[in-house]
Every structure is written in C-alpha cells, then in structure tokens.
Amino acid sequence: MANLNASSPLSLKCTQINLQHCIAATSLISQQLAAGHTHAVLIQEPWVGQGSVKGLSRKWGHVYVSSDQTPRACIYTSKQVTATKLTNFCFRDLVAIKVTVGRSCYILCSAYLPYESPTPPPRQLMELVEWCKSNNLPLIVGCDANAHHTCWGSKDDLLEFLISSGLDILNRGTKPTFVTRNRQEVIDITISNSWSSHLVTNWRVSSEVSMSDHRHILFNLETGTVPVEREYRNPKLTVWSTYKDILSRNVGPPVRPHTIPQIESSVKNLTKAVVHAYEQSCPVRKVRSRHSVPWWNPELLTLRKKARALFNRAMRTRTNADWDLYKEAQRQFKSCIKRSKRDAWKEFCESIEDLPAASRIHKVLKKDQDCRINDLRLPDGTYTCTDRETLELLAALHALKSPRITSQVVLECTNSLAALGQKNKVRLVWVPGHSGVAGNEEADVLARKGSSDTLTGPEPAIGLPYNYPLGSIDNWTREKCQEDWSRGDRVAAGQAPD
C-alpha cells in the first residue's frame, strides 16, 4: 500500500473487460499492462485454474482477488500503481481496492452480476456504495451487468438501485460492448458515485481485438498528479577519453598543501572536478516505464491488425462470410499467441546451462511475488479503513512483542506483578513489554483487552482470561508445597514456600 510513484501520469488509464476465462484474452491484457497501455484492469470472469487466477504475470503488476474458490472478479494493476485491497469488500463476484494518490483516495471495484441472480445488485455492492458514501470516497465500478436492466428486458431492480444511491452510468454512445455473430448488446457498464463522475474522462469502447466476445472498455481517471521524469546516468556508457581531458583541465598542476584549510580546499576542488568531469562525459538518460512480454513479436502485431480489420468489416456488412473470415483470423491469432509463448519459454529454459542456475530460478519462481500489506482485521471483527489505521495496528502488535518496557501502563503491571511475587514469595517476570514504538497507546488498549476471552489480534494471538495467571500461580504453589512435604519440610497451611 502506497502512492503512485513520481513518474505516474496525470491520469490513471483504466481498462474494463470480461475475459470469459479465455487464455488468449488474458495474455493480451498482460501484454498491454507490460507495455504501459493501461494501469488498472477491472476484470470479470478471469482465467481460473485450480481455484486461482492464472495468466496475469506478477512480474508486471499485482492481482487483487478474493480467497474464494473459482473467483469471477479481480483487479490487475501495474507496479506503478500500488493499492490496498479492501478485504471487507472482496468476494467471489466483487473485488474492491483503494488507490492513494498524494492525499486523495479512489476506490476501484470490479463486479460480476451473474445472470442467474434474481435480484441484482448483490448485497456486497450495496454495502460498498454505502461505505464510500459515508466516507466521501470516489467510487468507480466496472460491472458486467448480464442484461440486468429494464432496457434489456429485465426487472427494474438495478435501475432503481442506481437512482436511489445517486450513481451514474458512465457509458457513452451506443457502441456495443458484447459482440457475437448474432448478438450485439451493451451489457458491460461503468458506474460511479457523485464524487468520481467528473474524474472519469475519455470513456470509450475499444475497437482492438480482445479475443473475447466482450470488448475492451477504456477510460481515464484524472488524478491531477504532476508527472516527474526520472533520470539516471549509466557509468558503463561513460566516454573515458572525454572524462580524462576534462579532469586534466579542471585539476591543473599539483600543489602541496601545508595547512589543514589548504588540505580541505584541495579535497573539495578535486571532488568537484571529478564530479563535473563525470557529468560531462556520461550522458543523462530517462527511465522508461514501458516493457514488453518476451513472447510478443511482429507476427502477432500483424495478425492483430488483420483481425481488427476483419472485425470492423464484419460489423459493417454483418454477413456470415465476413464473420467467418474474422473468426478464422481470430483463431490464427490465438494459435500464434500459444505458439509464441511456448517458444519463448523453451528458449528461456535452453538458456539455463548449469544446475545451480536452474535451482536458483526454481526458488525464485516458487516465491510469492505478490506479497503486500492489505487492511487488517480489528478486534471487533471489522477491518481497517485507512492506511493510518493499518499502520497503527501493526505498530501496536509490534510493540507488544518488544522486550523493553517504557509504557506507563506496562510499568504499572510490572510493579503489581513484582509486589504479588514478593508477597507470595514467587518470582514473576513480565514478558513482553514494549517501548519506543509509535502506537504504544493502541498496544495498551490491546493489552487491557487481553483480560477477556475475545480475539485481540491476528492469529495466533488469543485472549488471556484474568484467572489464568492466578490459577497458574496457585498450581505452582501447591506443587511446590507437595515437594517440600515429600522431603520432610513443614510449611504452614496457606503459606507459600520460600
């Protein structure tokens, strides 16, 4: 969880698409994200294998999805955009994240409304809309409505919900978002609340081939971030002949220093001359944020252009012959994607010559590259809503594990336990305390809640009943007395042994 980095653009380029579990359509989305054509993708019906989302490379971005089996909604963002997953609003058919840009927050949501649902919208979407309304947060939802609209012959439940909740439909024009040989409909909609309607610009349906019956929906989310281009120098590209010439001119003949100020002045002048010579002989380069997947090649680019041209012709003529030509071009494009990915992987594997290198790569591939801090569960069962709350809770939990003691409440507890130990002649040690960490007050609240049976933090932390330490002390005392009696020692009843 963080902000957009310094090189982020003025607007966040977003894409909305129903992939229909298609491998080729998933590969195209991954390629577009790697090339920098989009920053966030609101996905419905992703490619799922063994209960998890597949095909979206973690090398180029992050995947936000619920832990449910066979999810039908997810969000894929580039590494330029770091966001927080709203765990309280992540389900099989709905996923929401919070993107932070400067001091502003934006909620992006991908929702799938199944056609078998009798009463859309789902309860989770209604709760998300209400939560954004109560917190004055901009909300943008990419939704596959599956014809749940009066305009498409369904009941008016969805339309009534949009009107009563103050939501706007951002779709512009009549260009269909779902296209097949026999059907051309608008079933994919983008909705927003009153805080984000003016932030969404350039909404359009793309004419590019998506390898799915659903078209790519593109729009920009205006964030107002000022772009800052990052620059760097590569020492390997230094022109060393130029460097030597400039350095020899700037340094001049050597002079023997005799005093400390003269030594310091000589060091300062020499350092300045070295830096100036390096800057003049090593060119400045700008950081390029665009990448490319290893399997993309000119042949795929040509086939995509061909498929797009045939699709546009089929849309104009609407004849079976043109649709057959488009479907054939689409099959060729899909086959070429599969072959190119297989060849790229084969070439990568053949480049590994020795076993240690293969072992290292195997370990890298096994690691989860998508590890991020999301919102955390509070003791009352709810989740943190802001980054500040998440950090405060983490600081409190960390403070409880610190071995040092400085908090006033912890010191009072330590003194009470020490007094109890002296009175009963039982040695007690306070473990652990905490100190020097932001969030001590929250840690004290959690410590006080430890006297109940309720859960006070993430697993495996559990509540500690108040009578538990007292019972442990009593049991220890009784066992000690029995040991002394067995040795022949005599201790008055009710008195703790020495």
XYZ file of C-alpha atoms in Angstrom, residues 124-406:
283
model
C -21.949 -6.617 -1.157
C -22.115 -3.927 -3.848
C -24.811 -2.059 -1.942
C -22.673 -2.125 1.212
C -19.637 -0.846 -0.718
C -21.633 2.040 -2.174
C -22.932 2.949 1.272
C -19.433 2.755 2.797
C -17.994 5.063 0.126
C -20.884 7.454 0.666
C -20.337 7.614 4.426
C -16.587 8.204 3.952
C -16.908 10.636 0.992
C -14.744 8.440 -1.245
C -14.840 8.421 -5.070
C -16.058 5.063 -6.395
C -15.711 3.613 -9.905
C -17.245 0.195 -10.597
C -16.601 -1.864 -13.713
C -19.580 -4.170 -13.945
C -20.766 -6.995 -16.172
C -24.479 -6.463 -15.643
C -25.512 -9.542 -17.656
C -28.566 -7.669 -19.030
C -29.937 -6.805 -15.553
C -31.568 -3.615 -16.815
C -35.010 -2.602 -17.999
C -33.533 -1.549 -21.322
C -32.583 -5.182 -21.900
C -35.839 -6.751 -20.753
C -35.041 -7.322 -17.077
C -36.698 -6.032 -13.946
C -36.010 -2.512 -12.732
C -34.114 -3.543 -9.562
C -30.719 -2.419 -10.848
C -32.008 0.841 -12.295
C -33.840 1.670 -9.072
C -30.695 0.971 -7.065
C -28.599 3.271 -9.268
C -31.114 6.101 -8.966
C -31.694 5.740 -5.220
C -27.956 5.549 -4.492
C -27.035 8.570 -6.619
C -24.906 6.507 -9.018
C -24.232 7.483 -12.620
C -23.752 5.263 -15.671
C -20.636 6.461 -17.489
C -21.296 4.607 -20.763
C -21.304 6.947 -23.763
C -22.835 6.282 -27.159
C -24.486 3.122 -28.440
C -21.422 1.101 -29.403
C -21.998 -2.478 -28.167
C -19.719 -3.946 -25.515
C -20.716 -7.558 -26.257
C -20.454 -8.675 -29.873
C -21.084 -12.058 -31.478
C -22.339 -13.149 -34.869
C -25.975 -12.980 -33.755
C -25.906 -10.577 -30.789
C -24.648 -7.041 -30.284
C -25.557 -5.648 -26.869
C -24.435 -3.263 -24.148
C -24.176 -5.435 -21.043
C -20.903 -4.075 -19.618
C -21.397 -0.812 -17.754
C -19.175 1.542 -15.773
C -20.834 3.280 -12.844
C -19.598 5.909 -10.390
C -20.842 7.939 -7.459
C -21.136 11.709 -7.284
C -17.547 12.140 -6.023
C -15.990 10.489 -9.091
C -18.266 11.238 -12.065
C -16.261 14.330 -13.031
C -12.951 12.460 -12.638
C -13.644 9.863 -15.356
C -12.837 11.108 -18.867
C -12.476 9.702 -22.380
C -14.765 6.714 -21.791
C -14.907 4.580 -24.943
C -15.266 1.064 -26.306
C -12.040 -0.067 -27.959
C -12.046 -1.433 -31.490
C -8.954 -3.573 -30.810
C -9.290 -7.346 -30.828
C -9.815 -8.635 -27.268
C -10.051 -12.396 -28.039
C -13.281 -12.346 -26.045
C -16.874 -11.680 -27.047
C -16.686 -8.657 -24.740
C -14.857 -5.553 -25.968
C -12.239 -3.598 -24.032
C -13.736 -0.566 -22.268
C -11.179 2.214 -21.796
C -11.360 5.340 -19.642
C -9.072 7.713 -17.745
C -9.253 8.543 -14.062
C -7.952 12.090 -13.626
C -5.746 12.190 -10.527
C -4.087 15.582 -11.015
C -0.637 14.205 -10.176
C 2.195 16.230 -11.691
C 4.485 13.883 -13.638
C 8.170 13.949 -12.758
C 10.548 12.269 -15.189
C 13.223 10.178 -13.517
C 16.759 10.448 -14.871
C 19.921 8.448 -14.305
C 23.493 8.004 -15.562
C 24.940 4.647 -16.556
C 28.693 4.536 -15.686
C 29.230 1.852 -18.351
C 28.379 4.425 -21.043
C 30.976 6.951 -19.871
C 33.292 8.299 -22.582
C 36.541 7.892 -20.666
C 38.692 9.868 -23.106
C 36.430 12.890 -22.621
C 36.456 12.293 -18.873
C 40.277 12.367 -18.726
C 40.525 15.520 -20.841
C 38.004 17.457 -18.751
C 39.511 16.237 -15.486
C 43.062 17.206 -16.501
C 41.914 20.727 -17.440
C 39.955 21.243 -14.221
C 42.527 19.853 -11.789
C 45.595 21.736 -13.020
C 49.148 21.233 -11.757
C 49.509 19.656 -8.285
C 50.081 21.975 -5.323
C 51.474 20.750 -1.985
C 49.201 21.901 0.884
C 50.839 22.991 4.148
C 47.874 23.711 6.406
C 44.601 21.961 7.288
C 42.434 24.556 5.463
C 44.592 24.088 2.364
C 44.111 20.301 2.555
C 40.346 20.674 2.894
C 40.245 23.142 -0.002
C 42.285 20.797 -2.222
C 39.985 17.855 -1.441
C 36.911 19.974 -2.173
C 38.288 21.208 -5.511
C 39.366 17.703 -6.570
C 35.964 16.229 -5.715
C 34.215 18.992 -7.624
C 36.453 18.418 -10.660
C 35.841 14.639 -10.650
C 32.063 15.037 -10.404
C 31.992 17.697 -13.142
C 34.098 15.548 -15.488
C 31.848 12.540 -14.903
C 28.647 14.507 -15.525
C 30.033 15.956 -18.748
C 31.285 12.617 -20.109
C 28.348 10.390 -19.056
C 25.023 11.210 -20.759
C 21.794 11.538 -18.801
C 19.100 9.002 -19.642
C 15.402 8.947 -18.785
C 13.772 5.976 -17.102
C 11.411 4.189 -19.450
C 8.424 2.656 -17.736
C 7.338 0.626 -20.749
C 8.241 -3.023 -21.014
C 7.332 -5.901 -23.263
C 6.444 -9.501 -22.593
C 9.095 -11.861 -24.017
C 6.670 -13.689 -26.301
C 5.329 -10.620 -28.170
C 6.695 -10.318 -31.727
C 5.973 -8.540 -35.052
C 3.993 -11.529 -36.346
C 1.487 -11.169 -33.520
C 1.209 -7.445 -34.210
C 0.422 -8.151 -37.876
C -2.189 -10.794 -37.024
C -3.848 -8.458 -34.520
C -4.152 -5.703 -37.134
C -5.579 -8.215 -39.620
C -8.145 -9.485 -37.113
C -9.143 -5.931 -36.218
C -9.688 -5.003 -39.888
C -11.809 -8.116 -40.483
C -13.819 -7.421 -37.336
C -14.604 -3.877 -38.474
C -15.681 -5.214 -41.889
C -17.930 -7.844 -40.280
C -19.524 -5.167 -38.103
C -20.272 -3.057 -41.185
C -21.567 -5.769 -43.519
C -22.940 -8.230 -40.939
C -22.673 -11.077 -43.417
C -21.828 -14.658 -42.479
C -18.934 -14.707 -44.947
C -17.193 -11.760 -43.284
C -17.862 -13.180 -39.826
C -16.279 -16.474 -40.919
C -13.192 -14.600 -42.134
C -12.944 -12.755 -38.820
C -13.317 -15.957 -36.785
C -10.592 -17.621 -38.869
C -8.250 -14.651 -38.295
C -9.061 -14.791 -34.599
C -8.180 -18.494 -34.463
C -4.878 -17.813 -36.226
C -4.102 -15.026 -33.775
C -4.900 -17.272 -30.800
C -2.772 -20.129 -32.165
C 0.142 -17.774 -32.789
C -0.056 -16.464 -29.204
C 0.059 -20.002 -27.852
C 2.984 -20.943 -30.108
C 4.943 -17.772 -29.305
C 4.560 -18.248 -25.556
C 5.677 -21.864 -25.845
C 8.719 -20.918 -27.956
C 9.686 -18.105 -25.570
C 9.533 -20.446 -22.595
C 11.554 -23.092 -24.464
C 14.223 -20.530 -25.346
C 14.367 -19.377 -21.739
C 14.806 -22.922 -20.465
C 17.534 -23.684 -23.012
C 19.469 -20.615 -21.860
C 19.973 -22.273 -18.463
C 23.126 -24.322 -18.837
C 24.144 -25.337 -15.335
C 22.163 -26.866 -12.485
C 22.853 -24.151 -9.863
C 21.290 -21.517 -12.121
C 18.242 -23.710 -12.670
C 17.965 -24.250 -8.928
C 18.062 -20.513 -8.248
C 15.383 -19.808 -10.856
C 13.225 -22.572 -9.387
C 13.428 -20.914 -5.985
C 12.552 -17.535 -7.458
C 9.522 -18.952 -9.261
C 8.314 -20.578 -6.052
C 8.326 -17.302 -4.176
C 5.131 -15.295 -3.928
C 5.945 -12.033 -5.693
C 2.517 -10.639 -4.821
C 3.054 -10.125 -1.077
C 1.586 -6.822 0.090
C 0.058 -5.331 3.209
C -3.703 -5.026 2.972
C -6.274 -3.948 5.517
C -6.227 -5.856 8.823
C -8.969 -7.249 10.989
C -9.754 -5.333 14.179
C -10.765 -6.968 17.490
C -14.438 -6.109 16.860
C -14.454 -8.094 13.610
C -14.307 -5.116 11.246
C -11.362 -4.130 9.057
C -9.123 -1.091 8.990
C -10.373 1.535 6.545
C -7.292 3.711 6.115
C -3.551 3.207 5.782
C -3.092 5.059 9.075
C -5.301 2.592 10.950
C -3.430 -0.354 9.415
C -0.032 1.063 10.386
C -1.216 1.898 13.901
C -2.480 -1.649 14.405
C 0.785 -3.108 13.112
C 2.746 -0.795 15.415
C 0.605 -1.840 18.373
C 1.114 -5.539 17.676
C 4.846 -4.971 17.203
C 5.023 -3.021 20.452
C 3.502 -5.925 22.374
C 6.388 -8.149 21.216
C 9.157 -5.722 22.207
C 11.218 -6.925 25.218
C 11.774 -3.425 26.624
C 9.370 -1.702 28.995
C 8.683 2.027 28.966
